[in-house]
PDB file of C-alpha atoms in Angstrom:
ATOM      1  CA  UNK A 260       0.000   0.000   0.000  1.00 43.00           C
ATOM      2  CA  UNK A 261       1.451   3.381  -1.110  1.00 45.00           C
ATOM      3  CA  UNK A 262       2.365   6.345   1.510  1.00 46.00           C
ATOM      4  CA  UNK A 263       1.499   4.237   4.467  1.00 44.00           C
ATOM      5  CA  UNK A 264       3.702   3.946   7.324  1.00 41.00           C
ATOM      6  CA  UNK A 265       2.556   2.227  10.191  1.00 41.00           C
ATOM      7  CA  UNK A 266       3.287   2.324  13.981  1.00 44.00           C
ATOM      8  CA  UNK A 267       4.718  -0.117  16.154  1.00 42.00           C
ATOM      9  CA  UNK A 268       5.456   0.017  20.100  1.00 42.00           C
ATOM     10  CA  UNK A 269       7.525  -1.288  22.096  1.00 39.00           C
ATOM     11  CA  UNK A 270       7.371  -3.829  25.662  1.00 36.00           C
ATOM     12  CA  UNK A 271       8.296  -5.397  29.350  1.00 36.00           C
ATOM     13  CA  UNK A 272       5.582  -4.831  33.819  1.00 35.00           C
ATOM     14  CA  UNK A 273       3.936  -1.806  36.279  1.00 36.00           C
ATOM     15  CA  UNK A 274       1.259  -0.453  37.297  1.00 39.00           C
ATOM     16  CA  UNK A 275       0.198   2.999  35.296  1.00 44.00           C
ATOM     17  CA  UNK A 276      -2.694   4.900  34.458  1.00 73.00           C
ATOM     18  CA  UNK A 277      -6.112   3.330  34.882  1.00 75.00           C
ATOM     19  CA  UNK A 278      -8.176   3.858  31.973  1.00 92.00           C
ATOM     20  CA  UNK A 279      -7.843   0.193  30.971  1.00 93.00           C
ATOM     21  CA  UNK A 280      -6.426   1.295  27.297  1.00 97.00           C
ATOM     22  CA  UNK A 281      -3.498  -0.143  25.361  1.00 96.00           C
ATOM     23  CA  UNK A 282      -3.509  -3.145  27.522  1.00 96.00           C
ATOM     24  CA  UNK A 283      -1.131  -4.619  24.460  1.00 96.00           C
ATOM     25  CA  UNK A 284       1.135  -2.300  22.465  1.00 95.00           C
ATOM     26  CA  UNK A 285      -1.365   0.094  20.420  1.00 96.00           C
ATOM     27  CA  UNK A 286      -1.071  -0.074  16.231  1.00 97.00           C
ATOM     28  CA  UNK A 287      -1.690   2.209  13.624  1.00 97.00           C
ATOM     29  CA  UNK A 288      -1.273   4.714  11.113  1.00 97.00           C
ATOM     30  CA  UNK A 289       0.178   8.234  11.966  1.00 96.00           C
ATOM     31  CA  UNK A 290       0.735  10.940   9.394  1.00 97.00           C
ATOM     32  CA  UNK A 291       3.627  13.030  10.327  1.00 96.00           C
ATOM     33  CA  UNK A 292       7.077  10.724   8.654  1.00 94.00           C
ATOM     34  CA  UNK A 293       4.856  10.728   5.090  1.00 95.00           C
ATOM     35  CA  UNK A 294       3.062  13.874   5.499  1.00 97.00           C
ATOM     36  CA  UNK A 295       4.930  16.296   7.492  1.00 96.00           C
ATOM     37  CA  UNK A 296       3.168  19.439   8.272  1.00 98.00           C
ATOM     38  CA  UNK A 297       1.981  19.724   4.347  1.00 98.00           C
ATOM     39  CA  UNK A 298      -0.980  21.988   4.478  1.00 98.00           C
ATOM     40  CA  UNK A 299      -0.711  23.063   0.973  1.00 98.00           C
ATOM     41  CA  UNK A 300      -3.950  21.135  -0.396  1.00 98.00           C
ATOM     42  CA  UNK A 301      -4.346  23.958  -2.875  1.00 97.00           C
ATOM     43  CA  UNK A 302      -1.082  22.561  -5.489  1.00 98.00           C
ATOM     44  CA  UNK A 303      -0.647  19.325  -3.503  1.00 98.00           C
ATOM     45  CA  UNK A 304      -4.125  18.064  -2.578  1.00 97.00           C
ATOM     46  CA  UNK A 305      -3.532  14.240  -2.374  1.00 96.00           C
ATOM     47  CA  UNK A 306      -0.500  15.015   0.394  1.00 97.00           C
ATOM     48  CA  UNK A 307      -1.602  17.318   2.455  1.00 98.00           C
ATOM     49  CA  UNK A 308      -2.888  17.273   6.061  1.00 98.00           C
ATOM     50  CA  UNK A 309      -7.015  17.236   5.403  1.00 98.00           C
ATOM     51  CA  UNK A 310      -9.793  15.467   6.434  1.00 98.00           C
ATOM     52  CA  UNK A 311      -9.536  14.029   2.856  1.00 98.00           C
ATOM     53  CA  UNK A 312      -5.741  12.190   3.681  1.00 98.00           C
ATOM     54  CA  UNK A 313      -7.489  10.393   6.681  1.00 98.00           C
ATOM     55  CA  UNK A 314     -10.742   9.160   5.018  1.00 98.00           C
ATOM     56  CA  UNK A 315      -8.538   8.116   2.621  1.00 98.00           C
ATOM     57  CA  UNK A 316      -5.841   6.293   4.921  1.00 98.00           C
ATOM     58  CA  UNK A 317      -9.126   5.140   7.126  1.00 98.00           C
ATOM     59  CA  UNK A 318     -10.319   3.732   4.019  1.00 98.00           C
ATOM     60  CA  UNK A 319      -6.958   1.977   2.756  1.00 98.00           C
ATOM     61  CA  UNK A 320      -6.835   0.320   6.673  1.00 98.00           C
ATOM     62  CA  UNK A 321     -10.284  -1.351   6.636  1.00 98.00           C
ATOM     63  CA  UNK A 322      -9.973  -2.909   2.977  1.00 98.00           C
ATOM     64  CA  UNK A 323      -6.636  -3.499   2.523  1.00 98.00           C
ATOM     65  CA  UNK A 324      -6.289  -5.561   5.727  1.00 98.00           C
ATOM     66  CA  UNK A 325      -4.585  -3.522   8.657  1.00 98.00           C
ATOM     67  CA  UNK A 326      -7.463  -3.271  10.967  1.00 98.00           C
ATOM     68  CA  UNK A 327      -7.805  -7.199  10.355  1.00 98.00           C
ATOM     69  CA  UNK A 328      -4.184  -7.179  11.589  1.00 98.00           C
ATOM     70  CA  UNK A 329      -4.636  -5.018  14.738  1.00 97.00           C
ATOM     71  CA  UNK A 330      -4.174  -1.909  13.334  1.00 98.00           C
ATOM     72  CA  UNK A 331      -7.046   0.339  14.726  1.00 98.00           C
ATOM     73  CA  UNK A 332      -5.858   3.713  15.089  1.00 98.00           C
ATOM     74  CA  UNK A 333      -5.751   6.855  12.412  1.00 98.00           C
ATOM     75  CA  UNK A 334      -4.017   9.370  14.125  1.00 98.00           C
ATOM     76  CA  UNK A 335      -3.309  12.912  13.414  1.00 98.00           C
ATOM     77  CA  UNK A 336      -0.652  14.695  13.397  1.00 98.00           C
ATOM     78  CA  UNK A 337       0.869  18.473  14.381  1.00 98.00           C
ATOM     79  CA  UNK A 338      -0.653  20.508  11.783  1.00 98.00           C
ATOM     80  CA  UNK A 339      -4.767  19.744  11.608  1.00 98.00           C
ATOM     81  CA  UNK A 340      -5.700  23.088  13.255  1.00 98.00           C
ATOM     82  CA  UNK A 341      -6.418  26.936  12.428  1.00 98.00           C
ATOM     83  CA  UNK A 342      -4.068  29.454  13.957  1.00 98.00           C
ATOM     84  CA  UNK A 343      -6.607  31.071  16.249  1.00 98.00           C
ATOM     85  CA  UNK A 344      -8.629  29.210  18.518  1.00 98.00           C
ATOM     86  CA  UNK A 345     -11.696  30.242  18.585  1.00 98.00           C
ATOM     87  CA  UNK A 346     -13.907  32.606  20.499  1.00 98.00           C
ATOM     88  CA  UNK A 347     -14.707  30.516  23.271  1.00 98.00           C
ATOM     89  CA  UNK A 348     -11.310  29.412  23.716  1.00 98.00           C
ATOM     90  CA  UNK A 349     -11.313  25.654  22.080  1.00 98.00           C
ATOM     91  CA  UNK A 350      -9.492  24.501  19.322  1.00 98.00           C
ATOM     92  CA  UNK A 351     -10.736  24.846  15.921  1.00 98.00           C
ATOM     93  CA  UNK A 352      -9.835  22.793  12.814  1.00 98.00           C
ATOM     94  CA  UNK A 353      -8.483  24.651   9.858  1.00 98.00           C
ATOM     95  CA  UNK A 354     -11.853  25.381   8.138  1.00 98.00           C
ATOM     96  CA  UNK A 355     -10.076  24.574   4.655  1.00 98.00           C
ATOM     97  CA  UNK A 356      -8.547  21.463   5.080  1.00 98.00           C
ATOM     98  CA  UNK A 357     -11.283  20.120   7.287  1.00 98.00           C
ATOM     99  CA  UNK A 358     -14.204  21.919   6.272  1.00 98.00           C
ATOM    100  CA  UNK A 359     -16.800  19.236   8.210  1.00 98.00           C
ATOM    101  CA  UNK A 360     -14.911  19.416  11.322  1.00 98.00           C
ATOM    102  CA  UNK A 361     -13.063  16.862  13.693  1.00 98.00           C
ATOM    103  CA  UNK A 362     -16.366  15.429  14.994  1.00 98.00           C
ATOM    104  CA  UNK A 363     -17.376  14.394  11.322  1.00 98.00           C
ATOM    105  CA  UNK A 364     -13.860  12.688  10.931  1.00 98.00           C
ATOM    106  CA  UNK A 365     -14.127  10.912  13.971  1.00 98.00           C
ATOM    107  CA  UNK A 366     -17.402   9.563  13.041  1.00 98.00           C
ATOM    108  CA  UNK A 367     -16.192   8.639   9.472  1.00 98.00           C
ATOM    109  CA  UNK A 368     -13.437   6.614  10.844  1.00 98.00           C
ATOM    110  CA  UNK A 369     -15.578   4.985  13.407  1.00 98.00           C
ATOM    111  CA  UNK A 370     -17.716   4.143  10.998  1.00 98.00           C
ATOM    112  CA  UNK A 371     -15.054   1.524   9.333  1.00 98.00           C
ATOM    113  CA  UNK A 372     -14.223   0.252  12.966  1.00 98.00           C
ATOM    114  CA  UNK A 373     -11.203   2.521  13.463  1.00 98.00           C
ATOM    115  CA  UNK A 374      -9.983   4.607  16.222  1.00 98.00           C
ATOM    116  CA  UNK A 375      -9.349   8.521  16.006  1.00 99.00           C
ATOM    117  CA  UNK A 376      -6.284   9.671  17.372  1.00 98.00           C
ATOM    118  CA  UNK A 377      -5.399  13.517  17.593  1.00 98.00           C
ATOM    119  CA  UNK A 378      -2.271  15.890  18.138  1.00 98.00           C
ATOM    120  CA  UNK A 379      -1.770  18.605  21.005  1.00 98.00           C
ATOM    121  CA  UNK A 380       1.516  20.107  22.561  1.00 98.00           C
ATOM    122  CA  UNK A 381       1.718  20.460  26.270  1.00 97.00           C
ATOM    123  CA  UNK A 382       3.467  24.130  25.324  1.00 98.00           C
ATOM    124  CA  UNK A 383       2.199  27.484  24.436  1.00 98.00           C
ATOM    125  CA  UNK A 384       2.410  26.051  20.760  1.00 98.00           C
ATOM    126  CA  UNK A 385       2.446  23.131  18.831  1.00 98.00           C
ATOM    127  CA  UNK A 386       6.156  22.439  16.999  1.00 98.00           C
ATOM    128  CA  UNK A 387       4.263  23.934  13.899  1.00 98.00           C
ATOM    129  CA  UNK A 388       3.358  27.082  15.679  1.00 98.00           C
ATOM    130  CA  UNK A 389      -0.427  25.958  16.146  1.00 98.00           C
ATOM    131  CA  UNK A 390      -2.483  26.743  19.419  1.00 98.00           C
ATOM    132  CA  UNK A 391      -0.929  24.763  22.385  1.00 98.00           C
ATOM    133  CA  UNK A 392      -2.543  23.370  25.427  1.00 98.00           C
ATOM    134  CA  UNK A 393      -0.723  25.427  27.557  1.00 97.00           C
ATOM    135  CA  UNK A 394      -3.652  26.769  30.161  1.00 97.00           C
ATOM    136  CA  UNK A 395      -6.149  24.939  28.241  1.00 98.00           C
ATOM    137  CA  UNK A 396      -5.489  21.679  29.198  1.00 98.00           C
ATOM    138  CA  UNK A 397      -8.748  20.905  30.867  1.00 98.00           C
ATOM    139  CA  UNK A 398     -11.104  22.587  27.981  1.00 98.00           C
ATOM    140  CA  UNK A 399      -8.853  20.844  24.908  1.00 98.00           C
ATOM    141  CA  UNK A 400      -9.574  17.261  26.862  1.00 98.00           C
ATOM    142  CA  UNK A 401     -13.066  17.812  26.879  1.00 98.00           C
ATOM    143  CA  UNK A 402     -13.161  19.104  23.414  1.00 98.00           C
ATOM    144  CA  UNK A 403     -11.367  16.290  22.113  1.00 99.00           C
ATOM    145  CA  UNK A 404     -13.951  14.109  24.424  1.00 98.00           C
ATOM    146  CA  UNK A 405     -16.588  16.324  22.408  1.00 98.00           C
ATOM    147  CA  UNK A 406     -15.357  15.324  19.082  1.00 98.00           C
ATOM    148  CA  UNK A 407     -14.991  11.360  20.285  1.00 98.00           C
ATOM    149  CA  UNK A 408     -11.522  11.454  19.954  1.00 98.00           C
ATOM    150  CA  UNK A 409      -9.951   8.125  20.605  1.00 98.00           C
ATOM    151  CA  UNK A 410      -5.748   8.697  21.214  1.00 98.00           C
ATOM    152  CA  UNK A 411      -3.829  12.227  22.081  1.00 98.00           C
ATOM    153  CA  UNK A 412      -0.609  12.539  21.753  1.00 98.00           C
ATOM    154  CA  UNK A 413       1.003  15.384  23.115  1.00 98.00           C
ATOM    155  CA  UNK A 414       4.212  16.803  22.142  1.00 98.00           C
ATOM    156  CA  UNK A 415       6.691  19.276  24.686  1.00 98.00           C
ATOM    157  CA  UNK A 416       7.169  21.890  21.755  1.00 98.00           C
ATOM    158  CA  UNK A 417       7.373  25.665  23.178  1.00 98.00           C
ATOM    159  CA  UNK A 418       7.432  24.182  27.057  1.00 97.00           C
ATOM    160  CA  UNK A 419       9.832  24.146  29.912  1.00 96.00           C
ATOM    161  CA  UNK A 420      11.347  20.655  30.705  1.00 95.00           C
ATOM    162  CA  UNK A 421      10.870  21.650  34.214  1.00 95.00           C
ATOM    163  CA  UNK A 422       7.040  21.708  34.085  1.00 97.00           C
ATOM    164  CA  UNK A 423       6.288  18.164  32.078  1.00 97.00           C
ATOM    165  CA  UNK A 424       6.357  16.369  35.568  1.00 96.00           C
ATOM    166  CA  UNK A 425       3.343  18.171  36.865  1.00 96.00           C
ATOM    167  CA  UNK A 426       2.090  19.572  32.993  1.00 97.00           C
ATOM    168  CA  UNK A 427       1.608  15.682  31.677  1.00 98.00           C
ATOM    169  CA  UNK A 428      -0.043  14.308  34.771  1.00 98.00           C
ATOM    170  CA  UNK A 429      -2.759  17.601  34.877  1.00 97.00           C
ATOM    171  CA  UNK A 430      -3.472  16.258  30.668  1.00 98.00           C
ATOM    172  CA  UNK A 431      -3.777  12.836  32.378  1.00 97.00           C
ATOM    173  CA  UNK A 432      -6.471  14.018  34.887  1.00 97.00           C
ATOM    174  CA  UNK A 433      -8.003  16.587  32.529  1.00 98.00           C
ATOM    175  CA  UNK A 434      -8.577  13.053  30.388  1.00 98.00           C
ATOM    176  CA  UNK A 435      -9.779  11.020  32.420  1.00 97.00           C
ATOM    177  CA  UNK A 436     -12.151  13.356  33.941  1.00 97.00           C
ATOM    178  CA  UNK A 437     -14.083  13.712  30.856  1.00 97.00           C
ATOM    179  CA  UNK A 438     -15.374  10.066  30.989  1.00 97.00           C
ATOM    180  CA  UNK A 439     -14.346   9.513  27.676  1.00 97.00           C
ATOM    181  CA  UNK A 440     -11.157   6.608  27.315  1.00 97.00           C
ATOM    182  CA  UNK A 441      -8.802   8.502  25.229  1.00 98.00           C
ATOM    183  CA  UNK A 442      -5.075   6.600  25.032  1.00 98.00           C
ATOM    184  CA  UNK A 443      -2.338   8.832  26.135  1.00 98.00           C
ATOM    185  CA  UNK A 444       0.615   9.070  24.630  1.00 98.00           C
ATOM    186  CA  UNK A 445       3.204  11.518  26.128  1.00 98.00           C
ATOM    187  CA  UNK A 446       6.266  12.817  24.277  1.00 98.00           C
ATOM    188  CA  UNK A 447       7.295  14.096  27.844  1.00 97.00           C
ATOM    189  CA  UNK A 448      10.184  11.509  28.277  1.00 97.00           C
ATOM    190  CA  UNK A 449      12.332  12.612  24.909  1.00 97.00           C
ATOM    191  CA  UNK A 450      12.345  16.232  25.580  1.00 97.00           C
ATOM    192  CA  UNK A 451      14.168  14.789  28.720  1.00 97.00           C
ATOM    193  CA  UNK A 452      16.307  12.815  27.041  1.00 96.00           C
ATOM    194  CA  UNK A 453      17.431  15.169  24.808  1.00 95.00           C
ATOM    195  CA  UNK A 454      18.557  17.572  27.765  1.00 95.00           C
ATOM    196  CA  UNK A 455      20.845  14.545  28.709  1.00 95.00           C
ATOM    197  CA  UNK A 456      19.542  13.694  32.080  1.00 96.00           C
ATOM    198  CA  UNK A 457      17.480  10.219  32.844  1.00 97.00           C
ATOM    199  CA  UNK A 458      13.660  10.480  32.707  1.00 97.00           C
ATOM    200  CA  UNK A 459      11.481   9.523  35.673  1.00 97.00           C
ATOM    201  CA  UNK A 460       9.977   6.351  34.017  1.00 97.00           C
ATOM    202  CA  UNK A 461       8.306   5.506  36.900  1.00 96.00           C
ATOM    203  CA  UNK A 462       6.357   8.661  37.338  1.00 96.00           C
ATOM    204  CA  UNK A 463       6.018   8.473  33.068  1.00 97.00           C
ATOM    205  CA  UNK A 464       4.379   4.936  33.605  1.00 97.00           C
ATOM    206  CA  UNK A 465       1.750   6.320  36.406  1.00 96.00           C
ATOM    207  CA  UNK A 466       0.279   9.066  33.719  1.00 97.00           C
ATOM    208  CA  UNK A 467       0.818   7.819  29.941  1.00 98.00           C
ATOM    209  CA  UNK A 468      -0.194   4.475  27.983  1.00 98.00           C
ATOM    210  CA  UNK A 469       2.779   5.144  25.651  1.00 98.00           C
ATOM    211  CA  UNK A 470       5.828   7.601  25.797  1.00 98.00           C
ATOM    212  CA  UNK A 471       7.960   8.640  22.760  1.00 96.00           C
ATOM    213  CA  UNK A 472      11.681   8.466  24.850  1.00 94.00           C
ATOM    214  CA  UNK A 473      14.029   9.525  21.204  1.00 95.00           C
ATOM    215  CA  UNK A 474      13.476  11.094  18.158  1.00 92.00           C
ATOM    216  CA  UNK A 475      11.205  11.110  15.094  1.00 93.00           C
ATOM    217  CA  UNK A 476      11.944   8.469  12.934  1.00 93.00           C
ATOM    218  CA  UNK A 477      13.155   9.333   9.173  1.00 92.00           C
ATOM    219  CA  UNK A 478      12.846   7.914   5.734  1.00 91.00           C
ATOM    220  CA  UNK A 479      16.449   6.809   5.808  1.00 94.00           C
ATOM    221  CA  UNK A 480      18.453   3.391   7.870  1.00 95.00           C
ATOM    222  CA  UNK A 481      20.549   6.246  10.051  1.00 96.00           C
ATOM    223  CA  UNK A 482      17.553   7.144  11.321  1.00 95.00           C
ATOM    224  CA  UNK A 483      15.938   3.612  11.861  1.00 94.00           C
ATOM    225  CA  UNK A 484      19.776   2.002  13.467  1.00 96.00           C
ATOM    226  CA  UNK A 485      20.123   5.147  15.794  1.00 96.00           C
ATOM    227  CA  UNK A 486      16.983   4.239  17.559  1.00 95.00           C
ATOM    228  CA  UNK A 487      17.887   0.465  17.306  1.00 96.00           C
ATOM    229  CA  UNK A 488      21.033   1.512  19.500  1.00 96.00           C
ATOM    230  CA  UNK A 489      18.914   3.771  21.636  1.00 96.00           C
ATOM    231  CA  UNK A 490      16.615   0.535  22.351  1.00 96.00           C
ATOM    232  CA  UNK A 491      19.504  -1.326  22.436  1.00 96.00           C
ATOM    233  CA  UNK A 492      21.238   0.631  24.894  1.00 97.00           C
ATOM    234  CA  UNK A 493      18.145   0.665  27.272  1.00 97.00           C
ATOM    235  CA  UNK A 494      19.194   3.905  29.450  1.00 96.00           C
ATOM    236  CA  UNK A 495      17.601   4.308  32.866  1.00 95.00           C
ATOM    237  CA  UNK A 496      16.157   0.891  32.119  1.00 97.00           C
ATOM    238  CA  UNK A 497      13.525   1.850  30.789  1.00 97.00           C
ATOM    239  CA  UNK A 498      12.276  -1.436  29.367  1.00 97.00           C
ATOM    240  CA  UNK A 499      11.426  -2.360  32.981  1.00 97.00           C
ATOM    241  CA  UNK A 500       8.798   0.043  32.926  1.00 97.00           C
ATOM    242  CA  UNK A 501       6.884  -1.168  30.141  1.00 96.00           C
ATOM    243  CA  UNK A 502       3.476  -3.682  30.072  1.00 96.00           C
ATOM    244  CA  UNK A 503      -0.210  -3.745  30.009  1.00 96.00           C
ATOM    245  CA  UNK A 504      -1.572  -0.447  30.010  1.00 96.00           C
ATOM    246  CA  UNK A 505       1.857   1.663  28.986  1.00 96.00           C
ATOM    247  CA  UNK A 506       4.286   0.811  26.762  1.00 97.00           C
ATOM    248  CA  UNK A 507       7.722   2.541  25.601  1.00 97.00           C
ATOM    249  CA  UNK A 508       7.314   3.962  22.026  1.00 96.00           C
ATOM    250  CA  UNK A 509       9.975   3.946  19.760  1.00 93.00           C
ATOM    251  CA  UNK A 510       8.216   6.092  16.765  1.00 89.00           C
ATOM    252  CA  UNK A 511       6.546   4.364  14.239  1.00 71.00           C
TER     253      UNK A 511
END
């Protein structure tokens, strides 16, 4: 199948966040390694980020065999929104490239038995420069509840390393508190890395499903053997941490 690249996660036993998700290691389809932050759907309208790329990728995982396999979530990534929120403070698609909204995505790709996932930032932005949850953490969790979002990722873009230990729990609370299961997946942990101390993977474990701990993966086998090694090298033994219910993520 053209364009797709699918997600895998990673293993090993805890106890973490108890809203019964990812009990095994989560699959699916996320755009961001293909499809970048593309939002040029005027010359490039089969690659850009649009409601149209994830009907289409929702409808390439029901017949072509993935969600057979396990592979259940479409996930968006960095990107999908419109510069501004809106006047009552919550997030609001870009009206262009997803003129029906988020809710009418999410129910297309229920429809086909899929999962929704969306994209936040825990920082005053997004790494694209879109609205971040930064002091709208608990309205963007119930929005995305709103919608029937499915899986949030949320990246560290335009935040403080110092504030992800409290910052990613408050998401987790804000989430569960809407009553709506919504996987977490936390990018906290690499933004740590990357600063060159150890993360807390204990504390990581208590408040996400799944936590990126390196960096994007690339189109290219530098890429794909550096986090082989990273894996490999298992710093702050962090494949101790891992089992039902949260689950090291290695990108894609």
């Amino acid at each position: 199948m053209n364009n797709l690249i699918f997600c895998v996660v990673v293993l090993a036993v805890v106890n973490a966040l108890d809203n019964g998700l990812g009990r095994t290691p989560p699959m699916g389809w996320l755009s961001w390694e293909r499809f970048r932050c593309n939002t040029d759907c005027l010359n490039d309208p089969d690659n850009c980020i649009s409601e149209k790329l994830y009907m289409q990728m929702a409808d390439h995982m029901e017949q072509d065999g993935y969600l057979a396999a396990g592979y259940e979530y479409v996930n968006i990534d960095d990107c999908w929104m419109a510069m501004e929120r809106g006047s009552d403070g919550r997030l609001v698609a870009d009206p262009k490239r997803f003129p029906h909204g988020i809710k009418f995505l999410a129910d297309y790709v229920h429809s086909k038995g899929l999962k929704l996932g969306i994209y936040e930032d825990f920082g005053t932005h997004t790494c694209g420069g879109y609205p971040g949850s930064k002091f709208y953490m608990e309205l963007d969790a119930q929005t995305f509840a709103d919608w029937g979002i499915d899986s949030l990722k949320l990246d560290g873009c335009y935040s403080g390393i110092e504030d992800m230990k409290d910052g990613y729990p408050i998401m987790e609370f804000y989430l569960n508190k809407t009553g709506r299961p919504m996987l977490y997946s936390c990018s906290w942990p690499a933004y740590v890395v990357f600063s060159g101390t150890i993360p807390n993977y204990k504390s990581i474990a208590n408040s996400c499903n799944i936590w990126r701990n390196y960096a994007d993966i690339d189109d290219s086998w530098d890429s794909f053997k550096g986090i082989i090694d990273f894996y490999g090298n298992d710093n702050g033994s962090f494949s101790s941490f891992a089992g039902p219910g949260h689950f090291n993520d290695p990108d894609m």
